[in-house]
Short mmCIF file of C-alpha atoms in Angstrom, two decimals:
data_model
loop_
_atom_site.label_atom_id
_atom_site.label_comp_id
_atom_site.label_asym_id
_atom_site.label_seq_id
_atom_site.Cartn_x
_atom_site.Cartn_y
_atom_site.Cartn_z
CA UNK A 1 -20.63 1.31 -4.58
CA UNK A 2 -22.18 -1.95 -5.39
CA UNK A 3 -22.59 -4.77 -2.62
CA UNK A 4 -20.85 -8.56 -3.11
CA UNK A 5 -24.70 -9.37 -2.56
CA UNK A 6 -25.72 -7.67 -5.74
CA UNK A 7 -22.76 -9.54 -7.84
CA UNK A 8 -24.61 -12.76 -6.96
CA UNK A 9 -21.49 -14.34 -4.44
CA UNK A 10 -21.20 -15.00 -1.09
CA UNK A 11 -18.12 -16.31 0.86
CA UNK A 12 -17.16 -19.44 1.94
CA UNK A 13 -14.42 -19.29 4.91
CA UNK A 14 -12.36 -22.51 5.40
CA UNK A 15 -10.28 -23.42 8.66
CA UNK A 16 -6.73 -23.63 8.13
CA UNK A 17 -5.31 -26.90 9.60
CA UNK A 18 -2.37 -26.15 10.36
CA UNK A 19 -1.49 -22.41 10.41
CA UNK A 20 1.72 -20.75 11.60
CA UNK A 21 2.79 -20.73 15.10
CA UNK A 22 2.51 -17.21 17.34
CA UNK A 23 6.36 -17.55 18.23
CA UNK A 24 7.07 -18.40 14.43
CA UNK A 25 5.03 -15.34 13.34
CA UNK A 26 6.34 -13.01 16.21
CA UNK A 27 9.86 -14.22 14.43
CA UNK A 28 8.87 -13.01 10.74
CA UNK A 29 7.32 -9.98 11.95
CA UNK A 30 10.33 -9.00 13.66
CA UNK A 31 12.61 -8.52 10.36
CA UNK A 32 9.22 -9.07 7.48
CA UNK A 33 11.84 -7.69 4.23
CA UNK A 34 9.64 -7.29 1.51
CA UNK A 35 7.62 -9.95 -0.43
CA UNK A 36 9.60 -13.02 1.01
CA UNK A 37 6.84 -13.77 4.09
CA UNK A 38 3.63 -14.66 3.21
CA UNK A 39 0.03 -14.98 5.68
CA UNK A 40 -1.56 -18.24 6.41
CA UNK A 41 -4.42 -17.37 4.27
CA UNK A 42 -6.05 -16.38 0.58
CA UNK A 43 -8.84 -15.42 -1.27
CA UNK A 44 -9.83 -17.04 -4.86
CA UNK A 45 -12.93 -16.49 -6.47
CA UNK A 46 -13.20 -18.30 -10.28
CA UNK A 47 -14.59 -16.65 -13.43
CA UNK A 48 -16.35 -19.24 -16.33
CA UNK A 49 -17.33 -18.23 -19.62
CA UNK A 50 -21.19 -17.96 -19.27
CA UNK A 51 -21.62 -18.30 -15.68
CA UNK A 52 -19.68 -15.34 -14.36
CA UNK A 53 -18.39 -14.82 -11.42
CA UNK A 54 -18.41 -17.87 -8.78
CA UNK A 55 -16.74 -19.67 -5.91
CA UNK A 56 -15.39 -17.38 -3.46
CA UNK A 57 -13.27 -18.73 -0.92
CA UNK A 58 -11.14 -17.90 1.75
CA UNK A 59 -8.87 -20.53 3.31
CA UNK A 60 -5.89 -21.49 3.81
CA UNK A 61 -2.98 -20.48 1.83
CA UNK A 62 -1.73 -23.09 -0.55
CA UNK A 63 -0.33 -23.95 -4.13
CA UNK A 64 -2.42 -23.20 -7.44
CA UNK A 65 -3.10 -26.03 -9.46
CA UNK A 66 -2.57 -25.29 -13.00
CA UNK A 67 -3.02 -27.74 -15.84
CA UNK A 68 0.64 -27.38 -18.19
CA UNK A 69 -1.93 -25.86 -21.22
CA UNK A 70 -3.03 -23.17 -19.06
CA UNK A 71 -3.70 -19.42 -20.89
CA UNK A 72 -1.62 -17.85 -18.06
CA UNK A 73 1.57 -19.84 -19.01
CA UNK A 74 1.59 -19.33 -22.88
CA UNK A 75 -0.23 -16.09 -23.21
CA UNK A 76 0.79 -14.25 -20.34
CA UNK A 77 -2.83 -13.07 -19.25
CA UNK A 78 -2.21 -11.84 -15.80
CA UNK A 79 -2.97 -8.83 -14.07
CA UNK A 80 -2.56 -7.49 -10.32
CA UNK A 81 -2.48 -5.19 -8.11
CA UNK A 82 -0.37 -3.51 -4.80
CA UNK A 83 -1.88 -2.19 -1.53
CA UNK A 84 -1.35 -2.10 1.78
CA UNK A 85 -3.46 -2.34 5.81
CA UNK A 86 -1.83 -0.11 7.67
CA UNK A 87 -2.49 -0.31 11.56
CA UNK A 88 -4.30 3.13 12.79
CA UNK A 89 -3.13 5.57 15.65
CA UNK A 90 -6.14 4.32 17.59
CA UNK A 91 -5.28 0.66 17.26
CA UNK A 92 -7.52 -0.32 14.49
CA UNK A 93 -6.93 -1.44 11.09
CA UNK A 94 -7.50 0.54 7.15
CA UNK A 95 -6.79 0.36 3.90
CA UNK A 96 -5.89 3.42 1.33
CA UNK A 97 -8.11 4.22 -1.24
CA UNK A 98 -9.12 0.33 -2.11
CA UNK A 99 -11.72 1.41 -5.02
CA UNK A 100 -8.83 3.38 -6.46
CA UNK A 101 -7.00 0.03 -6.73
CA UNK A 102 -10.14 -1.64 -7.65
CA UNK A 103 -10.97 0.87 -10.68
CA UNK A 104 -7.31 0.30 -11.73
CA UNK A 105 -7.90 -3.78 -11.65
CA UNK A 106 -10.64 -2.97 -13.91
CA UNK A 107 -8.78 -1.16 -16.45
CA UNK A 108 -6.18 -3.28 -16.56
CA UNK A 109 -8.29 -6.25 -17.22
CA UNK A 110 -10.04 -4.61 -19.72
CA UNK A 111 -6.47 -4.19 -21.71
CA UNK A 112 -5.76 -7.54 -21.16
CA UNK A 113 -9.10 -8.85 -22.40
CA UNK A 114 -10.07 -10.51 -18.97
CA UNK A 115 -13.26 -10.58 -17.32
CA UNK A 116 -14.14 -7.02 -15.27
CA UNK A 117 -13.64 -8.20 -11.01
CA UNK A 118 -17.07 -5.88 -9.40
CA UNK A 119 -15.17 -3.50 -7.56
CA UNK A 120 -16.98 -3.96 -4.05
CA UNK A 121 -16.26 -7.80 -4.58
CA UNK A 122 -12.48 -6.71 -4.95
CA UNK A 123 -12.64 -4.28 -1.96
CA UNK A 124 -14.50 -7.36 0.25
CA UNK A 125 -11.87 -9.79 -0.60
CA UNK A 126 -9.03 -7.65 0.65
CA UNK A 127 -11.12 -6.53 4.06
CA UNK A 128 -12.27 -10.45 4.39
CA UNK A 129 -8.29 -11.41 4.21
CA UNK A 130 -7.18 -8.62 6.32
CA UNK A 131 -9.15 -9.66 9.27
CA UNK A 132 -8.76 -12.95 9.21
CA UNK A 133 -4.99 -12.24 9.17
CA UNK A 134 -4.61 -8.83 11.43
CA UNK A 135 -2.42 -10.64 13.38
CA UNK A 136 0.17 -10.88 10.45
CA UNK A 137 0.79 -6.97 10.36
CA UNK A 138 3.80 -6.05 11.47
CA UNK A 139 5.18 -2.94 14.30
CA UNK A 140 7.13 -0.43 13.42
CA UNK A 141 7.66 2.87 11.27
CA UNK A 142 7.00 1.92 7.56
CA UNK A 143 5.67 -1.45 8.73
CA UNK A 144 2.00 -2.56 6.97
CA UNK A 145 0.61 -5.71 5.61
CA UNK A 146 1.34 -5.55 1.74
CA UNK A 147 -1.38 -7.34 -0.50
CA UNK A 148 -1.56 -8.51 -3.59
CA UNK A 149 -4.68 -8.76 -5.91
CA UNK A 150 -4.16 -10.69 -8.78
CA UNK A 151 -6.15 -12.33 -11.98
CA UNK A 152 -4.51 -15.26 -14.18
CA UNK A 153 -5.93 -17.23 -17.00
CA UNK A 154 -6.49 -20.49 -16.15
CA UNK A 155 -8.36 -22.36 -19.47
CA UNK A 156 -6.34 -25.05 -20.63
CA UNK A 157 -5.88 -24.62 -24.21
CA UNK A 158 -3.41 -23.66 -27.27
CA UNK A 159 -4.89 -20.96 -29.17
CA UNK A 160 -4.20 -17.05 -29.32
CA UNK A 161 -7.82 -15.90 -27.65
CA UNK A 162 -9.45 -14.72 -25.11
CA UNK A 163 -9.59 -17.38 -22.45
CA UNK A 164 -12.50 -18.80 -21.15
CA UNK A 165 -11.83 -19.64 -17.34
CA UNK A 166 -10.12 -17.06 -14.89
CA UNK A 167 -9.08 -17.63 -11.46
CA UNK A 168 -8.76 -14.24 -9.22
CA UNK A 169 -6.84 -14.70 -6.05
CA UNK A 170 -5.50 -12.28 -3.22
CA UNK A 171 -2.28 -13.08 -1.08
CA UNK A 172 -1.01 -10.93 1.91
CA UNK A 173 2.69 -9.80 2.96
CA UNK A 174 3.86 -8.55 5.94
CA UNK A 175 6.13 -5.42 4.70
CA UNK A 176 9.66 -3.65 5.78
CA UNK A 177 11.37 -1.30 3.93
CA UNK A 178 11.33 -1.61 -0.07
CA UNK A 179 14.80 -0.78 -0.47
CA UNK A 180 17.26 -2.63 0.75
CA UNK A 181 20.07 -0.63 0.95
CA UNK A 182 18.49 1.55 3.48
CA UNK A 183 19.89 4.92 2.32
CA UNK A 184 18.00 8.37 2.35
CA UNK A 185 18.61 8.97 -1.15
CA UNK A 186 18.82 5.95 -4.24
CA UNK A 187 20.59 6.03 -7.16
CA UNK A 188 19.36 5.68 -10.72
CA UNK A 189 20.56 4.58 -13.85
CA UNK A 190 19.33 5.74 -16.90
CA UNK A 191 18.37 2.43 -19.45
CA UNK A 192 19.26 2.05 -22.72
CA UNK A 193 15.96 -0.16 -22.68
CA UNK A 194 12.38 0.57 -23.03
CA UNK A 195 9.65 -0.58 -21.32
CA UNK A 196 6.71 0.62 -22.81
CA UNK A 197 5.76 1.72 -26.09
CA UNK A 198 2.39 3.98 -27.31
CA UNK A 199 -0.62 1.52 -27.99
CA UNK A 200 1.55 -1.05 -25.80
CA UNK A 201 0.26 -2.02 -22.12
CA UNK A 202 2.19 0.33 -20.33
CA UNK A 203 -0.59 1.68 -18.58
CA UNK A 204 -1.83 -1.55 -17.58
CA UNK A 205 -0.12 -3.57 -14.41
CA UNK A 206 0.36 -6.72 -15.90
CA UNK A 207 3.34 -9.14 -14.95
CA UNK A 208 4.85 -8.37 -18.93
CA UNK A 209 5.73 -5.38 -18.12
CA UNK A 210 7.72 -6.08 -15.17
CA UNK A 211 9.30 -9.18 -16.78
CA UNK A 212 10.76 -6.43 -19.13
CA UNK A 213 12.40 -4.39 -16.63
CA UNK A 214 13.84 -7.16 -15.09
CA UNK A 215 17.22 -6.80 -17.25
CA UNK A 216 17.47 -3.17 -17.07
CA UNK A 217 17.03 -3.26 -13.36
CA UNK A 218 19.42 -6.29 -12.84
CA UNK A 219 22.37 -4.42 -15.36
CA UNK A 220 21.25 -1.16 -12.54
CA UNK A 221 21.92 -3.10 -9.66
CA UNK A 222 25.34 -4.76 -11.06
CA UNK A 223 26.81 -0.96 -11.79
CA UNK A 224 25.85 -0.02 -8.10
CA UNK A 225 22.33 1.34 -8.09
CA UNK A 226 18.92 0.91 -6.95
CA UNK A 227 17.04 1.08 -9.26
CA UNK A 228 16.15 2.11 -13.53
CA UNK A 229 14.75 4.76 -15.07
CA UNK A 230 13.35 4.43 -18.78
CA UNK A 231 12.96 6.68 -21.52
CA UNK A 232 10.22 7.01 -24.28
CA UNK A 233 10.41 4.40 -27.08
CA UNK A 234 9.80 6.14 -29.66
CA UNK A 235 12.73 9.11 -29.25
CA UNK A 236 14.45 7.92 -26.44
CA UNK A 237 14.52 11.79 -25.08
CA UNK A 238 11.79 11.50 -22.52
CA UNK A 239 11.63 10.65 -18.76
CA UNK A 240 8.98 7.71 -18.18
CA UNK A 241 9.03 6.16 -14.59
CA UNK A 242 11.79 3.60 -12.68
CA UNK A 243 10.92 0.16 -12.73
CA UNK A 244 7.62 0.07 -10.49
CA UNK A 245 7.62 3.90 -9.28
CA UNK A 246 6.37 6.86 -10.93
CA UNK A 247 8.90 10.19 -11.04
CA UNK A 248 8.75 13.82 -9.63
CA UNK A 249 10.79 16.98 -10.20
CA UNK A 250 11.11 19.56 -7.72
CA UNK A 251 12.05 23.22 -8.90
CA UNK A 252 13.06 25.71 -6.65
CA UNK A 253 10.72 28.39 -8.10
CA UNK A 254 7.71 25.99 -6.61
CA UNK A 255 7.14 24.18 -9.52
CA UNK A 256 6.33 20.36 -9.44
CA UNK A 257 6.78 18.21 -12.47
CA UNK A 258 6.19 14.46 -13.26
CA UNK A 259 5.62 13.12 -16.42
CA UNK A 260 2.10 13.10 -18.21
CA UNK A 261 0.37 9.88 -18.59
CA UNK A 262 -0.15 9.40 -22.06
CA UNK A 263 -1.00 5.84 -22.07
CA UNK A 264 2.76 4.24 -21.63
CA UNK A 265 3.52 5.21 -18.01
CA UNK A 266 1.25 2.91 -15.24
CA UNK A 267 -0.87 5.76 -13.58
CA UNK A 268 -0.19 5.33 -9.42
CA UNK A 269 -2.31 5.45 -7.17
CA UNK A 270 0.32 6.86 -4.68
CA UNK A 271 1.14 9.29 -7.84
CA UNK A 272 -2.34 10.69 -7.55
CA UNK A 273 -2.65 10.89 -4.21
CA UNK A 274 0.80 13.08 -4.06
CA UNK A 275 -0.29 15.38 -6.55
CA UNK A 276 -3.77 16.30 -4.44
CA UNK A 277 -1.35 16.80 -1.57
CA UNK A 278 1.34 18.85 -3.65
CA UNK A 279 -1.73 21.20 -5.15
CA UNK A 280 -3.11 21.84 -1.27
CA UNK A 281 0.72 23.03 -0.64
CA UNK A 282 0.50 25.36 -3.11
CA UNK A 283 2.75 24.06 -5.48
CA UNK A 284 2.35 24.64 -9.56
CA UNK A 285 1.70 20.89 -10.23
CA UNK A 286 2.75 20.34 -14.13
CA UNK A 287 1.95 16.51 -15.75
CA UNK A 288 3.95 16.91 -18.89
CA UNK A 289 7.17 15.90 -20.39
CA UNK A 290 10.63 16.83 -19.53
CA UNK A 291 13.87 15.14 -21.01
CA UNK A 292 17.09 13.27 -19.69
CA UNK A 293 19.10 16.36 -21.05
CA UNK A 294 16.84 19.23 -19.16
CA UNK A 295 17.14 17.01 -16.05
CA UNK A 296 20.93 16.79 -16.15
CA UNK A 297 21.01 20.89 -16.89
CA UNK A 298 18.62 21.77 -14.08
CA UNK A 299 20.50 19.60 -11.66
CA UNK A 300 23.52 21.03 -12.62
CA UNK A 301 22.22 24.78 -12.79
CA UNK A 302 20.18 24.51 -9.21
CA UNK A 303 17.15 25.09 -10.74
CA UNK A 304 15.94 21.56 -9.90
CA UNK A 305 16.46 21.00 -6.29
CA UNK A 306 14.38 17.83 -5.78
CA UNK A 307 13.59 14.46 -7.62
CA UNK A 308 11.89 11.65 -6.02
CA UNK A 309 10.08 8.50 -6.70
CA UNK A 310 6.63 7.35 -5.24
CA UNK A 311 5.08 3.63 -5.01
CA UNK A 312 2.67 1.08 -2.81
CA UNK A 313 5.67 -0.61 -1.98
CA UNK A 314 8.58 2.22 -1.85
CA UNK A 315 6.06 4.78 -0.58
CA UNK A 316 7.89 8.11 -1.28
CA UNK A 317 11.90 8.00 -2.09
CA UNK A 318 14.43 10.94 -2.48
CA UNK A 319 16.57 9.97 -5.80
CA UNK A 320 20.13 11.46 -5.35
CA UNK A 321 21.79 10.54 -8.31
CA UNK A 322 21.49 9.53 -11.80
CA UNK A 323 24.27 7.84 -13.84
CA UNK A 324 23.96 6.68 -17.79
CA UNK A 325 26.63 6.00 -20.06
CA UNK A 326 26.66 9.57 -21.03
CA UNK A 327 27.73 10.43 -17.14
CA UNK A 328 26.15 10.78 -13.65
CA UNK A 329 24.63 14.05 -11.71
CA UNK A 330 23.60 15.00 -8.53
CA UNK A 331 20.49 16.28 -7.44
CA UNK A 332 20.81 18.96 -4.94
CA UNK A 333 22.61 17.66 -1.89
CA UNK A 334 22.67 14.16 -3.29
CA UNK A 335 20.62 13.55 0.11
CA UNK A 336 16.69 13.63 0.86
CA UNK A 337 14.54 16.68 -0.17
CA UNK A 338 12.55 18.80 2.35
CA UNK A 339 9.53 19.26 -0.02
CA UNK A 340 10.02 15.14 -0.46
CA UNK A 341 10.21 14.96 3.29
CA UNK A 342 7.00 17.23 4.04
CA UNK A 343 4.71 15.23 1.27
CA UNK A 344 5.72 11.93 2.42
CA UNK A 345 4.91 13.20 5.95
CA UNK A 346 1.56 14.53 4.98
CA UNK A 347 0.98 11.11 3.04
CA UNK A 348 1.92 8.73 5.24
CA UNK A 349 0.43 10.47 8.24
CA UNK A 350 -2.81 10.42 6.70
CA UNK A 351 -2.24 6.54 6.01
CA UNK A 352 -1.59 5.80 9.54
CA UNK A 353 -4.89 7.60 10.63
CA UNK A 354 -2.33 10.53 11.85
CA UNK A 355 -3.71 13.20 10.32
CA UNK A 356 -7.33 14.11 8.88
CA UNK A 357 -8.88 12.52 6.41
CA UNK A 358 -10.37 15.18 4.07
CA UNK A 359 -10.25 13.19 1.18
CA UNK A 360 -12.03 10.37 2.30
CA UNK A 361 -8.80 7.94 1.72
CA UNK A 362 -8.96 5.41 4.64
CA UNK A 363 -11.46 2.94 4.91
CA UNK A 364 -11.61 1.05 8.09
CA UNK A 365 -11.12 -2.64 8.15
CA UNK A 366 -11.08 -3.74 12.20
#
């Protein structure tokens, strides 16, 4: 990989005035939820037309300053990212697969028609912010320091184009559990929405697509559930992926499905990594389609014994029910897999520097 050096920036570190007290921080850390607790610091580096990349800063963490005309607000050019520091068995600090995140940033700008971030700049940001707030990252099983890449367009103007000025900027969470509700298995429910279509940005992770599923998933939550699943747009027959988590189907001759990315379905990092660690367990790993109807039968037959849902943020979930307005059905014991149980193990083990490294996943931070 590339050096920051050889992208022509350096950083410039500011002191933070006035950050938050050790017995305040102690207090957040103790109960962090998710996404509601931020660190005292953040990264932004700016982007201009014909100069490139410039201004990298860390400091302290503060309100954007946005001029009313700005690209981001009318044209919705924004892209991010989701990753997490997880603190080591030996005390130290890493990250999982950054340039995988990185490479993603890239494609996702490149749908969105904003300026390509060099990957090792990306990967620097996130270790610069990480040490400067270790101190932020919470105890605990499941506990990390969630971070949040992100790219907006910030060139004040009125005009469907390409802007011209970018502002990239990286914030940091301390992270609980995702789900709220705490149980072992979720519950689904199947949208009558869509949120993706082919040639759309589906494959991109941009905020539009997540401003879509905001309905669906609020209409899931009213009826009782945690969380959506969508269908394909154009035959509405097709498992997709739940609202930020990518889908996997469990069959009790050793078989493990999850749907093919063909350009609508956002392809996960934490997806990837489970099918490397599915393969090594010998399963029959399938990407390919398989429909609301066949899910329902298997489930109903025993021939599907397992679903679950992977994500940065959820990690790995058991799903143990799915309800639509055509019914609900339970999968298995309506409780958490064992083949679920045993790749979550195997994934988060290797994330808390538990377990060997053969893939060359963590990268040390502190």
């Amino acid at each position: 990989m590339a050096t920051i050096a050889d992208a022509g920036l350096t950083f410039t570190t500011l002191p933070h005035p006035s950050p938050v007290s050790a017995e305040q921080r102690e207090s957040v850390l103790a109960n962090p939820g998710f996404g509601t607790n931020f660190s005292d610091h953040m990264v932004t580096i700016e982007w201009t037309e014909g100069q490139g990349w410039h201004d990298a800063v860390i400091g302290p963490r503060q309100p954007i300053a946005l001029d009313p005309a700005a690209s981001v607000l009318h044209y919705a050019q924004e892209i991010f990212e989701g990753l997490k520091a997880y603190v080591q068995a030996d005390g130290s600090v890493a990250l999982f697969r950054p340039e995988a995140n990185a490479a993603r940033f890239n494609q996702s700008a490149q749908r969105l028609a904003m300026p390509e971030l060099p990957e090792a700049v990306f990967v620097e940001a996130i270790e610069r912010l990480v040490k400067l707030d270790r101190a932020w990252i919470p105890a605990g099983e499941g506990a990390s320091l969630y971070l949040r890449p992100f790219m907006i367009a910030t060139e004040a103007f009125l005009g469907v184009r390409p802007a011209k000025q970018y502002k990239f900027i990286v914030i940091a969470s301390p992270a609980g559990n995702y789900f709220k509700s705490g149980a072992p298995a979720v519950s689904i429910w199947v949208s009558d929405y869509t949120r993706a279509a082919p040639g759309g940005t589906g494959a991109a992770k941009c905020g539009g697509n997540y401003a879509a599923s905001l309905v669906p998933q609020a209409e899931a939550i009213s009826r009782g559930h945690d969380q959506v699943v969508f269908l394909d747009a154009a035959e509405h027959k097709w498992i997709e992926e739940l609202g930020g988590m990518n889908l996997y189907f469990v069959f009790e001759d050793g078989t493990l499905l999850t749907p093919a990315l063909t350009g609508t379905i956002l392809p996960g990092i934490t997806r990837d990594s489970l099918l490397q660690l599915a393969r090594e367990e010998g399963l029959n790993v399938v990407e390919g389609k398989y429909s609301l109807d066949q899910w329902r039968e298997d489930s109903q037959s025993g021939k599907l014994i397992e679903t679950f849902a992977c994500g940065t943020a959820a990690v790995v979930t058991s799903v143990g029910k799915v309800s639509g307005r055509d019914g609900e059905f339970t999968i298995g014991s309506g409780g958490p897999g064992q083949l679920t149980a045993k790749l979550k193990n195997r994934l988060v083990s290797i994330q808390r520097g538990e377990a060997a490294d053969t893939h060359n996943w963590i990268r040390k931070v502190a």
